[in-house]
Amino acid sequence: MNKKNPLVTLLGNEKWQWLSIPIFAVLLSILAGSIVILLMGKNPLTAYLSILQGAGWIPKANYAGGTGMLTDFTSFLDALAPMIFAALAVTVGFRAGLFNIGIAGQMLLAGFFATLFVGYSDLPWYLAKPLVILIAITVGGLAAGFVGYLKHRFNISEVVSTIMLNYMIAYVTSYYIKTYFVNPVSRQSEYIQPAASLTLKNLRIAGIRVDLPIGIFLAILAALFVYYLLYKTRLGFEIKAVGANKQAAEYAGISIGRTIVVAMMISGALAGLAGATFYLGHYASMQPGVLAGLGYNAIATSLLGNNHPLGVLLASALITTLDKGATYMSSRVGVVQEISGVITSLILLFSATGTYIRYRISRQRQEQKEKQEQIHPEGGEEA
């Protein structure tokens, strides 16, 4: 009797490997993280529960006055929105065979222009909020589209050009913030007007204070849009074809240059939305000369989500949960806050083996098929 490998049974369905393999990687990393926490003399179960409590997934034992579980959860959603946008931006670039490492710079530039033209204005909310979104999409799209043009026209590596632009954007925006908009106390830019904020701050729901992020709804819609774009449209097919094999795509009549520029513009537009929800939502101000680490974390998040829009939603939620819950875990369990970074690194390390796991599963399936054919050769009698 031919016994099946349990891993092949669990992970062998190619239709669901975009989800099953990352989940398998997460489970392995949680197990490895538990070993690390045990070596520190702490209880892994308590540590993981405190992470979920800190992110608002489950209730804490007690709360400060006027706050509750909903306060923590909406704060988590507020941080989740820009992560989803940024990871989607990376995903679109990856699908086109492009490494958009300039997410942080595109976020900063989009946030700066949206802050400059709308954030300090006296426009009513019904004009200010849509304008913030429109400016962020436009600025981010143009910044990344310029990188795509350099790639197509002069074959300049998008990695090199985006890294250079990141620092150029950081220094130029830092100069203007420090010269015209700096707060003398916080040394950051002045806070934007509430009408321009994409997070409705200090709301009261059933007597509990919450910060309600508009961006989370936009981020979910953006994930659905990217899924539809990549898997249901001709442009999406062209983007994936160029990313898979430029020569074959050109032979099939696809315009390589146009596809590269358009893919980078879409990636940049998503990065711009990440900047809007980050600088005009989650924080409502800008720290001069600092590129958001979220722009780089999004690269790893996209890889964990298997560069699939729906996988990105789950991966973003996981990484943001670890980030938001780390502080509470440190105070309650006594595990240093950086341990969440270790767990995140383990997740990414195991998820990076996804290609190898697919290879091993494919190899196992092939071996099982060959054994089956030996037992029941074609045209032979079955037992």
CSV table of C-alpha atoms in Angstrom, one decimal:
chain,number,residue,atom,x,y,z
A,1,MET,CA,0.0,0.0,0.0
A,2,ASN,CA,1.4,3.4,-1.1
A,3,LYS,CA,1.5,5.8,1.9
A,4,LYS,CA,1.1,9.5,1.1
A,5,ASN,CA,3.5,12.1,2.6
A,6,PRO,CA,1.4,14.2,5.0
A,7,LEU,CA,3.1,17.4,3.9
A,8,VAL,CA,2.1,16.7,0.3
A,9,THR,CA,-1.5,16.1,1.5
A,10,LEU,CA,-1.5,19.4,3.4
A,11,LEU,CA,0.4,21.6,1.0
A,12,GLY,CA,0.1,19.9,-2.4
A,13,ASN,CA,-2.9,21.7,-3.7
A,14,GLU,CA,-1.3,24.3,-6.0
A,15,LYS,CA,-4.4,26.4,-6.1
A,16,TRP,CA,-4.1,27.1,-2.4
A,17,GLN,CA,-0.3,27.2,-2.0
A,18,TRP,CA,-0.3,31.0,-1.9
A,19,LEU,CA,-2.0,30.6,1.5
A,20,SER,CA,-1.0,27.2,2.8
A,21,ILE,CA,2.8,27.6,2.5
A,22,PRO,CA,3.0,31.0,4.3
A,23,ILE,CA,0.8,29.6,7.1
A,24,PHE,CA,3.1,26.6,7.4
A,25,ALA,CA,6.0,29.0,7.6
A,26,VAL,CA,4.3,31.1,10.3
A,27,LEU,CA,3.6,27.9,12.3
A,28,LEU,CA,7.3,26.9,12.1
A,29,SER,CA,8.4,30.4,13.2
A,30,ILE,CA,6.0,30.4,16.1
A,31,LEU,CA,7.4,27.1,17.2
A,32,ALA,CA,11.0,28.4,16.8
A,33,GLY,CA,10.0,31.6,18.7
A,34,SER,CA,8.6,29.5,21.5
A,35,ILE,CA,11.9,27.8,21.9
A,36,VAL,CA,13.7,31.2,22.1
A,37,ILE,CA,11.2,32.4,24.7
A,38,LEU,CA,11.6,29.2,26.7
A,39,LEU,CA,15.4,29.7,26.7
A,40,MET,CA,14.7,33.1,28.3
A,41,GLY,CA,12.8,31.4,31.1
A,42,LYS,CA,9.4,32.8,30.1
A,43,ASN,CA,6.1,31.1,29.1
A,44,PRO,CA,5.6,31.3,25.3
A,45,LEU,CA,1.8,30.9,25.6
A,46,THR,CA,1.6,34.0,27.9
A,47,ALA,CA,3.9,35.9,25.6
A,48,TYR,CA,1.9,35.2,22.5
A,49,LEU,CA,-1.4,36.0,24.4
A,50,SER,CA,0.0,39.3,25.5
A,51,ILE,CA,0.9,40.2,21.9
A,52,LEU,CA,-2.7,39.5,20.9
A,53,GLN,CA,-3.9,41.6,23.9
A,54,GLY,CA,-1.6,44.5,23.0
A,55,ALA,CA,-3.0,44.5,19.4
A,56,GLY,CA,-6.6,44.5,20.6
A,57,TRP,CA,-7.5,41.0,19.4
A,58,ILE,CA,-8.4,39.7,22.9
A,59,PRO,CA,-9.2,41.8,26.1
A,60,LYS,CA,-6.6,42.7,28.7
A,61,ALA,CA,-7.2,42.3,32.4
A,62,ASN,CA,-7.7,46.0,32.9
A,63,TYR,CA,-7.6,49.3,31.0
A,64,ALA,CA,-7.0,53.0,31.8
A,65,GLY,CA,-10.0,55.3,32.1
A,66,GLY,CA,-11.9,55.8,28.9
A,67,THR,CA,-10.1,53.1,27.0
A,68,GLY,CA,-10.8,49.5,26.2
A,69,MET,CA,-10.2,46.6,23.9
A,70,LEU,CA,-11.7,48.6,21.0
A,71,THR,CA,-9.2,51.4,21.6
A,72,ASP,CA,-6.3,49.0,21.1
A,73,PHE,CA,-8.0,47.3,18.1
A,74,THR,CA,-8.7,50.6,16.2
A,75,SER,CA,-5.1,51.6,16.9
A,76,PHE,CA,-4.0,48.4,15.4
A,77,LEU,CA,-6.2,49.1,12.3
A,78,ASP,CA,-4.7,52.6,12.1
A,79,ALA,CA,-1.2,51.1,11.8
A,80,LEU,CA,-2.4,48.2,9.5
A,81,ALA,CA,-3.7,50.5,6.7
A,82,PRO,CA,-0.4,51.9,5.6
A,83,MET,CA,1.3,48.5,5.8
A,84,ILE,CA,-1.3,47.0,3.5
A,85,PHE,CA,-0.9,49.8,0.9
A,86,ALA,CA,2.9,49.6,1.1
A,87,ALA,CA,3.0,45.8,0.8
A,88,LEU,CA,0.6,45.9,-2.2
A,89,ALA,CA,3.0,48.4,-3.8
A,90,VAL,CA,5.8,46.0,-3.5
A,91,THR,CA,3.6,43.2,-4.8
A,92,VAL,CA,2.7,45.0,-8.0
A,93,GLY,CA,6.4,45.8,-8.6
A,94,PHE,CA,7.5,42.2,-8.0
A,95,ARG,CA,4.8,40.9,-10.4
A,96,ALA,CA,6.3,43.0,-13.1
A,97,GLY,CA,9.8,41.8,-12.3
A,98,LEU,CA,10.7,45.1,-10.6
A,99,PHE,CA,12.1,45.7,-7.1
A,100,ASN,CA,10.5,48.9,-5.9
A,101,ILE,CA,12.7,49.6,-2.9
A,102,GLY,CA,11.7,53.2,-2.9
A,103,ILE,CA,8.4,52.7,-1.1
A,104,ALA,CA,9.6,54.8,1.9
A,105,GLY,CA,10.7,57.7,-0.3
A,106,GLN,CA,7.4,57.6,-2.3
A,107,MET,CA,5.5,57.6,0.9
A,108,LEU,CA,7.4,60.5,2.3
A,109,LEU,CA,7.0,62.6,-0.9
A,110,ALA,CA,3.3,61.9,-1.2
A,111,GLY,CA,2.8,62.7,2.5
A,112,PHE,CA,4.8,65.9,2.2
A,113,PHE,CA,2.8,67.3,-0.8
A,114,ALA,CA,-0.5,66.3,0.7
A,115,THR,CA,0.5,68.0,3.9
A,116,LEU,CA,1.7,71.1,2.1
A,117,PHE,CA,-1.3,71.7,-0.1
A,118,VAL,CA,-4.1,70.3,2.1
A,119,GLY,CA,-2.9,69.5,5.6
A,120,TYR,CA,-2.5,73.1,6.7
A,121,SER,CA,-5.5,74.5,4.7
A,122,ASP,CA,-8.9,75.5,6.0
A,123,LEU,CA,-10.8,73.3,3.5
A,124,PRO,CA,-13.8,71.5,4.9
A,125,TRP,CA,-13.4,67.7,5.4
A,126,TYR,CA,-15.5,66.7,2.4
A,127,LEU,CA,-13.0,68.5,0.2
A,128,ALA,CA,-9.8,68.0,2.2
A,129,LYS,CA,-9.9,64.2,2.6
A,130,PRO,CA,-10.5,63.3,-1.1
A,131,LEU,CA,-7.8,65.9,-2.1
A,132,VAL,CA,-5.3,64.2,0.2
A,133,ILE,CA,-6.0,60.9,-1.4
A,134,LEU,CA,-5.9,62.3,-4.9
A,135,ILE,CA,-2.6,64.2,-4.3
A,136,ALA,CA,-1.0,61.1,-2.7
A,137,ILE,CA,-1.9,58.8,-5.6
A,138,THR,CA,-0.7,61.4,-8.2
A,139,VAL,CA,2.6,62.2,-6.4
A,140,GLY,CA,3.5,58.6,-5.6
A,141,GLY,CA,2.5,57.4,-9.1
A,142,LEU,CA,4.7,60.1,-10.8
A,143,ALA,CA,7.7,59.5,-8.6
A,144,ALA,CA,7.7,55.7,-9.2
A,145,GLY,CA,6.7,56.2,-12.9
A,146,PHE,CA,9.9,58.3,-13.3
A,147,VAL,CA,11.9,55.3,-12.0
A,148,GLY,CA,10.1,53.1,-14.5
A,149,TYR,CA,11.0,55.4,-17.3
A,150,LEU,CA,14.6,55.4,-16.3
A,151,LYS,CA,14.5,51.6,-16.3
A,152,HIS,CA,13.0,51.4,-19.7
A,153,ARG,CA,14.8,54.3,-21.5
A,154,PHE,CA,18.3,54.0,-20.0
A,155,ASN,CA,18.2,50.5,-18.4
A,156,ILE,CA,19.0,52.0,-15.0
A,157,SER,CA,18.4,49.5,-12.2
A,158,GLU,CA,15.3,50.5,-10.3
A,159,VAL,CA,17.1,49.4,-7.1
A,160,VAL,CA,19.8,52.0,-7.6
A,161,SER,CA,17.5,54.8,-8.7
A,162,THR,CA,15.0,54.3,-5.9
A,163,ILE,CA,17.7,54.1,-3.2
A,164,MET,CA,19.1,57.4,-4.5
A,165,LEU,CA,15.7,59.0,-4.8
A,166,ASN,CA,14.9,57.9,-1.2
A,167,TYR,CA,17.8,60.0,0.2
A,168,MET,CA,17.1,62.9,-2.2
A,169,ILE,CA,13.5,63.1,-1.1
A,170,ALA,CA,14.4,62.7,2.6
A,171,TYR,CA,16.9,65.6,2.4
A,172,VAL,CA,14.8,68.0,0.3
A,173,THR,CA,11.6,67.5,2.4
A,174,SER,CA,13.7,67.8,5.6
A,175,TYR,CA,15.0,71.2,4.5
A,176,TYR,CA,11.5,72.5,3.8
A,177,ILE,CA,10.0,71.1,7.0
A,178,LYS,CA,12.8,72.5,9.2
A,179,THR,CA,12.6,75.9,7.4
A,180,TYR,CA,8.9,76.5,7.2
A,181,PHE,CA,6.8,73.9,9.1
A,182,VAL,CA,8.8,72.7,12.1
A,183,ASN,CA,7.3,72.6,15.6
A,184,PRO,CA,9.9,74.1,18.0
A,185,VAL,CA,9.0,71.7,20.7
A,186,SER,CA,8.6,68.4,19.0
A,187,ARG,CA,11.1,69.2,16.2
A,188,GLN,CA,8.6,67.5,13.8
A,189,SER,CA,6.3,69.2,11.3
A,190,GLU,CA,3.2,71.0,12.7
A,191,TYR,CA,0.2,68.8,13.1
A,192,ILE,CA,-2.2,68.8,10.2
A,193,GLN,CA,-5.8,70.1,10.5
A,194,PRO,CA,-8.3,67.5,11.7
A,195,ALA,CA,-10.4,68.0,8.5
A,196,ALA,CA,-7.4,66.7,6.4
A,197,SER,CA,-6.7,63.6,8.6
A,198,LEU,CA,-7.5,60.2,7.3
A,199,THR,CA,-8.0,59.0,10.9
A,200,LEU,CA,-10.9,60.2,12.9
A,201,LYS,CA,-9.2,60.8,16.3
A,202,ASN,CA,-10.6,60.8,19.8
A,203,LEU,CA,-14.1,59.5,18.9
A,204,ARG,CA,-16.3,58.1,21.6
A,205,ILE,CA,-18.0,54.8,21.0
A,206,ALA,CA,-20.0,53.5,24.0
A,207,GLY,CA,-17.9,55.7,26.2
A,208,ILE,CA,-14.6,54.3,24.9
A,209,ARG,CA,-12.1,56.5,23.1
A,210,VAL,CA,-11.1,55.3,19.7
A,211,ASP,CA,-9.1,56.5,16.6
A,212,LEU,CA,-11.1,55.3,13.6
A,213,PRO,CA,-9.0,54.9,10.5
A,214,ILE,CA,-10.7,55.6,7.2
A,215,GLY,CA,-7.6,54.2,5.4
A,216,ILE,CA,-8.3,50.6,6.5
A,217,PHE,CA,-11.4,50.5,4.3
A,218,LEU,CA,-9.5,52.0,1.4
A,219,ALA,CA,-6.7,49.5,1.9
A,220,ILE,CA,-9.1,46.5,1.7
A,221,LEU,CA,-10.6,47.9,-1.4
A,222,ALA,CA,-7.1,48.4,-2.8
A,223,ALA,CA,-6.2,44.8,-2.2
A,224,LEU,CA,-9.4,43.7,-4.0
A,225,PHE,CA,-8.5,46.1,-6.9
A,226,VAL,CA,-5.0,44.7,-7.2
A,227,TYR,CA,-6.3,41.1,-7.2
A,228,TYR,CA,-8.8,42.0,-10.0
A,229,LEU,CA,-6.1,43.9,-11.9
A,230,LEU,CA,-3.5,41.1,-11.8
A,231,TYR,CA,-5.8,38.1,-12.3
A,232,LYS,CA,-8.8,39.4,-14.3
A,233,THR,CA,-7.5,42.1,-16.7
A,234,ARG,CA,-5.3,42.2,-19.8
A,235,LEU,CA,-3.0,44.7,-18.2
A,236,GLY,CA,-2.5,42.4,-15.2
A,237,PHE,CA,-1.6,39.5,-17.6
A,238,GLU,CA,0.9,41.8,-19.4
A,239,ILE,CA,2.4,42.8,-16.1
A,240,LYS,CA,2.9,39.2,-15.0
A,241,ALA,CA,4.1,38.2,-18.4
A,242,VAL,CA,6.8,40.9,-18.4
A,243,GLY,CA,7.8,39.9,-14.9
A,244,ALA,CA,8.1,36.2,-15.9
A,245,ASN,CA,10.0,36.6,-19.2
A,246,LYS,CA,10.5,39.9,-21.0
A,247,GLN,CA,11.7,38.2,-24.2
A,248,ALA,CA,8.7,36.0,-24.5
A,249,ALA,CA,6.4,38.9,-23.6
A,250,GLU,CA,7.9,41.1,-26.3
A,251,TYR,CA,7.6,38.2,-28.8
A,252,ALA,CA,3.9,38.0,-27.9
A,253,GLY,CA,3.5,41.7,-28.8
A,254,ILE,CA,3.5,43.2,-25.3
A,255,SER,CA,5.0,46.7,-25.0
A,256,ILE,CA,7.8,46.1,-22.4
A,257,GLY,CA,8.5,49.8,-21.8
A,258,ARG,CA,4.8,50.8,-21.4
A,259,THR,CA,4.2,47.9,-19.1
A,260,ILE,CA,7.2,48.7,-16.9
A,261,VAL,CA,6.2,52.3,-16.5
A,262,VAL,CA,2.5,51.6,-15.9
A,263,ALA,CA,3.4,48.9,-13.3
A,264,MET,CA,5.7,51.3,-11.5
A,265,MET,CA,3.1,54.0,-11.6
A,266,ILE,CA,0.5,51.7,-10.0
A,267,SER,CA,3.1,50.6,-7.4
A,268,GLY,CA,3.9,54.2,-6.7
A,269,ALA,CA,0.3,55.2,-6.4
A,270,LEU,CA,-0.2,52.5,-3.7
A,271,ALA,CA,2.9,53.7,-2.0
A,272,GLY,CA,1.5,57.2,-2.1
A,273,LEU,CA,-1.7,56.0,-0.3
A,274,ALA,CA,0.5,54.4,2.3
A,275,GLY,CA,2.2,57.8,2.8
A,276,ALA,CA,-1.2,59.5,3.1
A,277,THR,CA,-2.5,57.0,5.7
A,278,PHE,CA,0.8,57.1,7.6
A,279,TYR,CA,1.6,60.8,7.7
A,280,LEU,CA,-1.9,62.2,7.5
A,281,GLY,CA,-3.6,59.5,9.5
A,282,HIS,CA,-1.6,57.4,11.9
A,283,TYR,CA,0.8,60.2,12.9
A,284,ALA,CA,-0.6,63.4,11.5
A,285,SER,CA,2.9,64.9,11.3
A,286,MET,CA,6.3,64.3,9.7
A,287,GLN,CA,9.7,63.8,11.2
A,288,PRO,CA,12.2,65.6,9.0
A,289,GLY,CA,14.9,63.5,7.4
A,290,VAL,CA,13.5,60.2,8.5
A,291,LEU,CA,12.3,57.5,6.1
A,292,ALA,CA,9.6,55.3,7.5
A,293,GLY,CA,10.8,51.8,8.4
A,294,LEU,CA,7.4,50.5,7.2
A,295,GLY,CA,8.5,51.1,3.6
A,296,TYR,CA,11.2,48.5,4.0
A,297,ASN,CA,9.1,46.1,6.2
A,298,ALA,CA,6.6,46.0,3.4
A,299,ILE,CA,9.1,44.2,1.2
A,300,ALA,CA,9.2,41.3,3.7
A,301,THR,CA,5.5,41.5,4.2
A,302,SER,CA,4.8,41.1,0.5
A,303,LEU,CA,7.2,38.1,0.4
A,304,LEU,CA,5.4,36.5,3.3
A,305,GLY,CA,2.1,37.0,1.5
A,306,ASN,CA,3.6,35.1,-1.5
A,307,ASN,CA,3.2,38.3,-3.6
A,308,HIS,CA,-0.5,37.7,-3.7
A,309,PRO,CA,-2.9,40.6,-2.9
A,310,LEU,CA,-5.1,38.5,-0.5
A,311,GLY,CA,-2.0,36.9,1.1
A,312,VAL,CA,-0.7,40.4,1.6
A,313,LEU,CA,-3.8,41.3,3.7
A,314,LEU,CA,-3.1,38.4,6.1
A,315,ALA,CA,0.7,38.9,6.2
A,316,SER,CA,0.2,42.6,6.9
A,317,ALA,CA,-2.2,41.8,9.8
A,318,LEU,CA,0.3,39.3,11.3
A,319,ILE,CA,3.3,41.6,11.1
A,320,THR,CA,1.4,44.6,12.4
A,321,THR,CA,0.0,42.5,15.3
A,322,LEU,CA,3.6,41.5,16.3
A,323,ASP,CA,4.6,45.2,16.1
A,324,LYS,CA,1.7,46.6,18.0
A,325,GLY,CA,1.6,43.9,20.7
A,326,ALA,CA,5.4,43.9,21.4
A,327,THR,CA,5.2,46.8,24.0
A,328,TYR,CA,2.5,45.2,26.0
A,329,MET,CA,4.3,41.8,25.9
A,330,SER,CA,7.4,43.5,27.2
A,331,SER,CA,5.6,45.2,30.2
A,332,ARG,CA,3.4,42.2,31.1
A,333,VAL,CA,5.7,39.2,30.6
A,334,GLY,CA,9.1,40.8,30.9
A,335,VAL,CA,10.2,39.6,27.5
A,336,VAL,CA,12.3,42.3,25.8
A,337,GLN,CA,10.3,44.2,23.1
A,338,GLU,CA,12.9,43.2,20.4
A,339,ILE,CA,11.8,39.5,20.7
A,340,SER,CA,8.8,40.4,18.4
A,341,GLY,CA,11.4,41.4,15.8
A,342,VAL,CA,13.1,38.1,16.3
A,343,ILE,CA,9.8,36.3,15.7
A,344,THR,CA,9.1,38.4,12.6
A,345,SER,CA,12.6,37.6,11.3
A,346,LEU,CA,12.0,33.9,11.8
A,347,ILE,CA,8.7,34.2,10.0
A,348,LEU,CA,10.4,35.8,7.0
A,349,LEU,CA,13.3,33.3,7.2
A,350,PHE,CA,10.9,30.3,6.9
A,351,SER,CA,8.7,32.1,4.3
A,352,ALA,CA,11.8,32.6,2.2
A,353,THR,CA,12.0,28.8,1.9
A,354,GLY,CA,8.6,28.7,0.1
A,355,THR,CA,10.2,28.0,-3.3
A,356,TYR,CA,12.1,25.1,-1.8
A,357,ILE,CA,9.0,23.7,-0.1
A,358,ARG,CA,7.2,23.9,-3.5
A,359,TYR,CA,10.0,22.0,-5.1
A,360,ARG,CA,10.1,19.3,-2.5
A,361,ILE,CA,6.3,18.9,-2.7
A,362,SER,CA,6.4,18.7,-6.5
A,363,ARG,CA,9.2,16.1,-6.2
A,364,GLN,CA,7.3,14.0,-3.7
A,365,ARG,CA,4.2,14.1,-5.9
A,366,GLN,CA,6.2,13.0,-8.9
A,367,GLU,CA,7.8,10.1,-7.0
A,368,GLN,CA,4.4,9.0,-5.7
A,369,LYS,CA,3.0,9.1,-9.3
A,370,GLU,CA,5.9,7.0,-10.5
A,371,LYS,CA,5.4,4.4,-7.8
A,372,GLN,CA,1.7,4.3,-8.6
A,373,GLU,CA,2.5,3.7,-12.3
A,374,GLN,CA,4.8,0.8,-11.3
A,375,ILE,CA,2.0,-0.8,-9.2
A,376,HIS,CA,-0.6,-0.2,-11.9
A,377,PRO,CA,1.3,0.0,-15.2
A,378,GLU,CA,-0.7,1.4,-18.2
A,379,GLY,CA,-2.7,-1.3,-19.9
A,380,GLY,CA,-2.1,-3.8,-17.0
A,381,GLU,CA,-4.6,-5.5,-14.8
A,382,GLU,CA,-5.6,-3.9,-11.6
A,383,ALA,CA,-5.6,-5.9,-8.4
